[in-house]
JSON list of C-alpha atoms in Angstrom, two decimals:
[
{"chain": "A", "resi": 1, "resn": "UNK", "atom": "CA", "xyz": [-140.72, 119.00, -42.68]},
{"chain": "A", "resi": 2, "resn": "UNK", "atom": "CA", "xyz": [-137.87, 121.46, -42.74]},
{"chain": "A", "resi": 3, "resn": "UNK", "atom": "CA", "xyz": [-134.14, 121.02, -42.42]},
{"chain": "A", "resi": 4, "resn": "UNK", "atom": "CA", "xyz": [-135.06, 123.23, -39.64]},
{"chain": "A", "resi": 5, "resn": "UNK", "atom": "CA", "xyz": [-137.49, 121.24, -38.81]},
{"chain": "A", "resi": 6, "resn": "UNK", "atom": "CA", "xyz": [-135.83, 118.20, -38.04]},
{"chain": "A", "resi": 7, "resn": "UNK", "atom": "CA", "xyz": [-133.33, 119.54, -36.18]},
{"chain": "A", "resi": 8, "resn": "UNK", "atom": "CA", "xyz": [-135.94, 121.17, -33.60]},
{"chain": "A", "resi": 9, "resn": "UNK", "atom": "CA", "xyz": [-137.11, 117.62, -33.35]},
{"chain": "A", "resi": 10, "resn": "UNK", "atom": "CA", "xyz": [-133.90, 115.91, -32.84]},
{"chain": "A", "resi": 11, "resn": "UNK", "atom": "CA", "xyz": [-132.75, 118.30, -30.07]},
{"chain": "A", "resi": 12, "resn": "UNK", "atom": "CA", "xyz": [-136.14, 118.04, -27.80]},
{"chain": "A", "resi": 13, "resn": "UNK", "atom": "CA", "xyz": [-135.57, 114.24, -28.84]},
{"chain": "A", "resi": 14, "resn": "UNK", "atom": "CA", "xyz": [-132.69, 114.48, -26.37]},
{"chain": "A", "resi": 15, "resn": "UNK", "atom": "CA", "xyz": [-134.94, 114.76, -23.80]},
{"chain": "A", "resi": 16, "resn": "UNK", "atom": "CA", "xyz": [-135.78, 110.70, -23.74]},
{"chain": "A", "resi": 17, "resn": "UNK", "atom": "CA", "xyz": [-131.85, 110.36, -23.50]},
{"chain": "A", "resi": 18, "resn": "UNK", "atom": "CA", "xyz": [-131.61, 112.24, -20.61]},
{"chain": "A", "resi": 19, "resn": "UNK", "atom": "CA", "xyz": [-134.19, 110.98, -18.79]},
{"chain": "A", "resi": 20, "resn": "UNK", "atom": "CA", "xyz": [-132.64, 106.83, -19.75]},
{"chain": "A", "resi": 21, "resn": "UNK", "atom": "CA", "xyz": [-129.69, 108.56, -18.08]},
{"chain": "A", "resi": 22, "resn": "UNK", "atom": "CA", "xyz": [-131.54, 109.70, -15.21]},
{"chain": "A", "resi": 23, "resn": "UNK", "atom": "CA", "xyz": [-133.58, 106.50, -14.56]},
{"chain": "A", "resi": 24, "resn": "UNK", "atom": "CA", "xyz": [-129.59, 104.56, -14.71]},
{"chain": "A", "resi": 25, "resn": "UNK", "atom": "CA", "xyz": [-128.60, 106.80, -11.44]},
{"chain": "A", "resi": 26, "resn": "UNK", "atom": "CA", "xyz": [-126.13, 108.70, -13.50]},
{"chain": "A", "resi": 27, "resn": "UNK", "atom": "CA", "xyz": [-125.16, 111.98, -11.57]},
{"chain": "A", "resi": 28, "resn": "UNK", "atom": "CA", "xyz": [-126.08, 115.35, -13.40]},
{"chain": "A", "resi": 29, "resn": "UNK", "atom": "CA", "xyz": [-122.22, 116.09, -14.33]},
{"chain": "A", "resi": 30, "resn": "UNK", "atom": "CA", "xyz": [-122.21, 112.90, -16.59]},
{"chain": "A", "resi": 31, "resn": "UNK", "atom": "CA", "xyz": [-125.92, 113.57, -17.98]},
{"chain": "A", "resi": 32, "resn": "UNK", "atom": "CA", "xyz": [-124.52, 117.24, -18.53]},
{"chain": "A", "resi": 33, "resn": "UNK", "atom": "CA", "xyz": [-121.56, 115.52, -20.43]},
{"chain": "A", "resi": 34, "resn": "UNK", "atom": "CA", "xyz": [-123.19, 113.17, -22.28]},
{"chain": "A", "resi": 35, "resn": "UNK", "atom": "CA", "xyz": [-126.49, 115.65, -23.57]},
{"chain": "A", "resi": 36, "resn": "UNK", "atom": "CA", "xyz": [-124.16, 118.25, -24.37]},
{"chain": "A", "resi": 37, "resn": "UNK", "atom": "CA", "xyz": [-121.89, 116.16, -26.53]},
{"chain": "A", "resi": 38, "resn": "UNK", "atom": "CA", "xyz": [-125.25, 114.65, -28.65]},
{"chain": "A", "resi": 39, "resn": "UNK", "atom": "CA", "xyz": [-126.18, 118.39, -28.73]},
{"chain": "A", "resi": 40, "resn": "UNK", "atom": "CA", "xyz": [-123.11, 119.20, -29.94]},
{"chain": "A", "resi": 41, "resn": "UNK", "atom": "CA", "xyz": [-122.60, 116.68, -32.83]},
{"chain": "A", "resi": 42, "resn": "UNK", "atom": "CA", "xyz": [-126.41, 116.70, -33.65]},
{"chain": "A", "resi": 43, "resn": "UNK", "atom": "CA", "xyz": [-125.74, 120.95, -34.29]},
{"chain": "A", "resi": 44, "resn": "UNK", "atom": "CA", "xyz": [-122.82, 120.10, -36.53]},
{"chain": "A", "resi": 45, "resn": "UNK", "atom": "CA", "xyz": [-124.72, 117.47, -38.59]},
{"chain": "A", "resi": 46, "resn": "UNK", "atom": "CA", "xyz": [-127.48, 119.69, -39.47]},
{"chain": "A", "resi": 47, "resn": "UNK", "atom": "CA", "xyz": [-124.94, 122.63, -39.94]},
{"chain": "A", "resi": 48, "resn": "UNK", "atom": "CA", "xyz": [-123.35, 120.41, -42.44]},
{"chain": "A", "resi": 49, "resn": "UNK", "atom": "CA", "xyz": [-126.62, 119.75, -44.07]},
{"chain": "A", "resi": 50, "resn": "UNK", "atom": "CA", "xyz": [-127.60, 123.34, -44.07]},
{"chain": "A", "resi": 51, "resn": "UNK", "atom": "CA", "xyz": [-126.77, 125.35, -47.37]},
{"chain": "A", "resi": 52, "resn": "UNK", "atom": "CA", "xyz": [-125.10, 128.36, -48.42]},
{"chain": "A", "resi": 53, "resn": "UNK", "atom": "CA", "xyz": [-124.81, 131.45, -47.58]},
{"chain": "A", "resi": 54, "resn": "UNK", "atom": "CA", "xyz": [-127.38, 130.58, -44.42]},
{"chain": "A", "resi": 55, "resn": "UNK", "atom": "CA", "xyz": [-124.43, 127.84, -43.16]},
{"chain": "A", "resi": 56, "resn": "UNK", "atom": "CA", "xyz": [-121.65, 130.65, -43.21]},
{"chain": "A", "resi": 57, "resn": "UNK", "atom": "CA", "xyz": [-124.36, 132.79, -41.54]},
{"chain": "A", "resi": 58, "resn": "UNK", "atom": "CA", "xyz": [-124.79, 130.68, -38.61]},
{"chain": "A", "resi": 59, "resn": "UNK", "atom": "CA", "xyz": [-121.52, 129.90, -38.28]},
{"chain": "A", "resi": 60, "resn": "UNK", "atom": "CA", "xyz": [-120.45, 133.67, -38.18]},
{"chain": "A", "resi": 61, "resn": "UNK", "atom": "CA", "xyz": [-123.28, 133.93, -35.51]},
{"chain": "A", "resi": 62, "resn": "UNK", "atom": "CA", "xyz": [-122.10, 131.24, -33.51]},
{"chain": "A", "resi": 63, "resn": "UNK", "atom": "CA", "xyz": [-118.88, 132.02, -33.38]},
{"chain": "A", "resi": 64, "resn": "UNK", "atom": "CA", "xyz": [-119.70, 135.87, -32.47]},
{"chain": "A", "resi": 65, "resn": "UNK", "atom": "CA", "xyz": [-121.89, 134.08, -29.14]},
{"chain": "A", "resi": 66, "resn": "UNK", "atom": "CA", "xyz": [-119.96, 131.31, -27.88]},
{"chain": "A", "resi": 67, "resn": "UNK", "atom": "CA", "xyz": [-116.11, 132.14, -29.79]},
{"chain": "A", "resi": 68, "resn": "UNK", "atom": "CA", "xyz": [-116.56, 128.60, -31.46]},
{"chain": "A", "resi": 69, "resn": "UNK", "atom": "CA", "xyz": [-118.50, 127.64, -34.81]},
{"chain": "A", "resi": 70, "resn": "UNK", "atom": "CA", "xyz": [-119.57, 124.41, -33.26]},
{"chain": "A", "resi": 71, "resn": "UNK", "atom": "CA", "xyz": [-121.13, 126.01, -30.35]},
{"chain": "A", "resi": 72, "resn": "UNK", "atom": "CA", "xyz": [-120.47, 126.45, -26.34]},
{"chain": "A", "resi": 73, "resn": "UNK", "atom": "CA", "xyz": [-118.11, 124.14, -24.43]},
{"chain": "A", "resi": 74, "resn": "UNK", "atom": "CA", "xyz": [-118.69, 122.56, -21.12]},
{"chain": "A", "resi": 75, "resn": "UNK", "atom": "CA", "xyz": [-116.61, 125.14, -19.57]},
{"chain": "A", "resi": 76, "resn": "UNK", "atom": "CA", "xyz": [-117.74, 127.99, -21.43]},
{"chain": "A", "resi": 77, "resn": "UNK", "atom": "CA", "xyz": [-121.11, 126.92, -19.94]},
{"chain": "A", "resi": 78, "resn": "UNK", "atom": "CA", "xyz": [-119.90, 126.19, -17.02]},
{"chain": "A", "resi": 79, "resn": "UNK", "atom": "CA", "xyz": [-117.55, 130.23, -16.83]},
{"chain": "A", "resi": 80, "resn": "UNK", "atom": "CA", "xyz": [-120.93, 131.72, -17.75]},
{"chain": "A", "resi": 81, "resn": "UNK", "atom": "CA", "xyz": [-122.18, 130.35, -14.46]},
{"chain": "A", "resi": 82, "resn": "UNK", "atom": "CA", "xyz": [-124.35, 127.23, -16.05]},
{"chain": "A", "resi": 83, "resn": "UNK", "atom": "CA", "xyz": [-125.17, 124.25, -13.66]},
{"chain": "A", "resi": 84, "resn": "UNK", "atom": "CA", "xyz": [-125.31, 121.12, -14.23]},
{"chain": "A", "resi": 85, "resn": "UNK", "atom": "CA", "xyz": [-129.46, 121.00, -14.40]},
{"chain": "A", "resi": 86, "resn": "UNK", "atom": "CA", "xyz": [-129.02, 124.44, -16.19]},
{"chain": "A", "resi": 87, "resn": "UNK", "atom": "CA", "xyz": [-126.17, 122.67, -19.39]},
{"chain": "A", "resi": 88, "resn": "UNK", "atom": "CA", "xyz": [-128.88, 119.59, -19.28]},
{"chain": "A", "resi": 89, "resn": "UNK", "atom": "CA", "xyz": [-131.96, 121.93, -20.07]},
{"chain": "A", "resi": 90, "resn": "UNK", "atom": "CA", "xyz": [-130.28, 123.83, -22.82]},
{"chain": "A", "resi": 91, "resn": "UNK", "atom": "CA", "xyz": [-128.59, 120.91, -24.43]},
{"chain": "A", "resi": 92, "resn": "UNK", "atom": "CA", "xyz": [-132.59, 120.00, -25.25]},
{"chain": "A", "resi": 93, "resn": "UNK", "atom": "CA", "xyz": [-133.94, 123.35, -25.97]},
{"chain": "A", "resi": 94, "resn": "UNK", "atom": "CA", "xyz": [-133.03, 124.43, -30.00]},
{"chain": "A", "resi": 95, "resn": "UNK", "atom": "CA", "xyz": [-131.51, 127.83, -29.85]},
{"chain": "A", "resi": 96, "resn": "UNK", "atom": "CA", "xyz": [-133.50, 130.66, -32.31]},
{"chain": "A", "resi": 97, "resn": "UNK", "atom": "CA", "xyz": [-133.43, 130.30, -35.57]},
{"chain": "A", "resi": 98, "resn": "UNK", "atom": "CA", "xyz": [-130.36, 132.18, -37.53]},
{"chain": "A", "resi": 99, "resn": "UNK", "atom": "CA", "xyz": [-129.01, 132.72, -40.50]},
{"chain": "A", "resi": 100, "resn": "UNK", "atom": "CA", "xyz": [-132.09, 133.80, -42.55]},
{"chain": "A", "resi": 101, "resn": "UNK", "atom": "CA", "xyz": [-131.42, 137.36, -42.70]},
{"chain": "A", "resi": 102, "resn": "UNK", "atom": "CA", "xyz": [-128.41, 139.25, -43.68]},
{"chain": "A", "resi": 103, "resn": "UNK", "atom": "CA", "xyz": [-128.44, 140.84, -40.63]},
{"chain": "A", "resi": 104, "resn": "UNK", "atom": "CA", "xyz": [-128.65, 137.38, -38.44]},
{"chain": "A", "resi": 105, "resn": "UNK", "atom": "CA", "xyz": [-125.18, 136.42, -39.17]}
]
């Protein structure tokens, strides 16, 4: 199994979080909150992991999207227009896969 992989795996993983969170009556602001921030550090981990130059190539990428290396905030999300539902379904869908080209980053 891939870096890649993994990471794929570890971000639909999220999914059993969210719905713990959902069966606990949390409202979708918190579930938001708290799959976004386990998106968040799980993207940094396997950035970490990644190696050169594909890591400076994703970063470059990122950065170029969202104006952060680490990826969206909550209120960038939330400026763009995301709901709630909307920051929950993306925090356990992997993005594309970057960095493997040249021309990706």
């Amino acid at each position: 199994m891939t870096l890649r992989d993994r990471y794929e795996a570890a971000v639909r993983g999220l999914a059993e979080h969210v719905a713990a969170l959902r069966r606990d009556g949390l409202p979708p602001e918190a579930i938001a909150r708290a799959a976004h921030a386990e998106r968040r550090r799980l993207a940094i981990h396997y950035k970490d992991l990644t190696p050169e130059p594909y890591r400076s190539r994703i970063a470059a990428r990122t950065t170029r999207v969202y104006g952060n290396p680490e990826g969206p905030s909550i209120a960038f999300l939330r400026a763009q227009g995301k709901t709630w539902e909307a920051i929950i379904a993306g925090a356990m869908r992997p993005g594309p896969p970057v960095g493997l080209a040249p021309e990706d980053g």
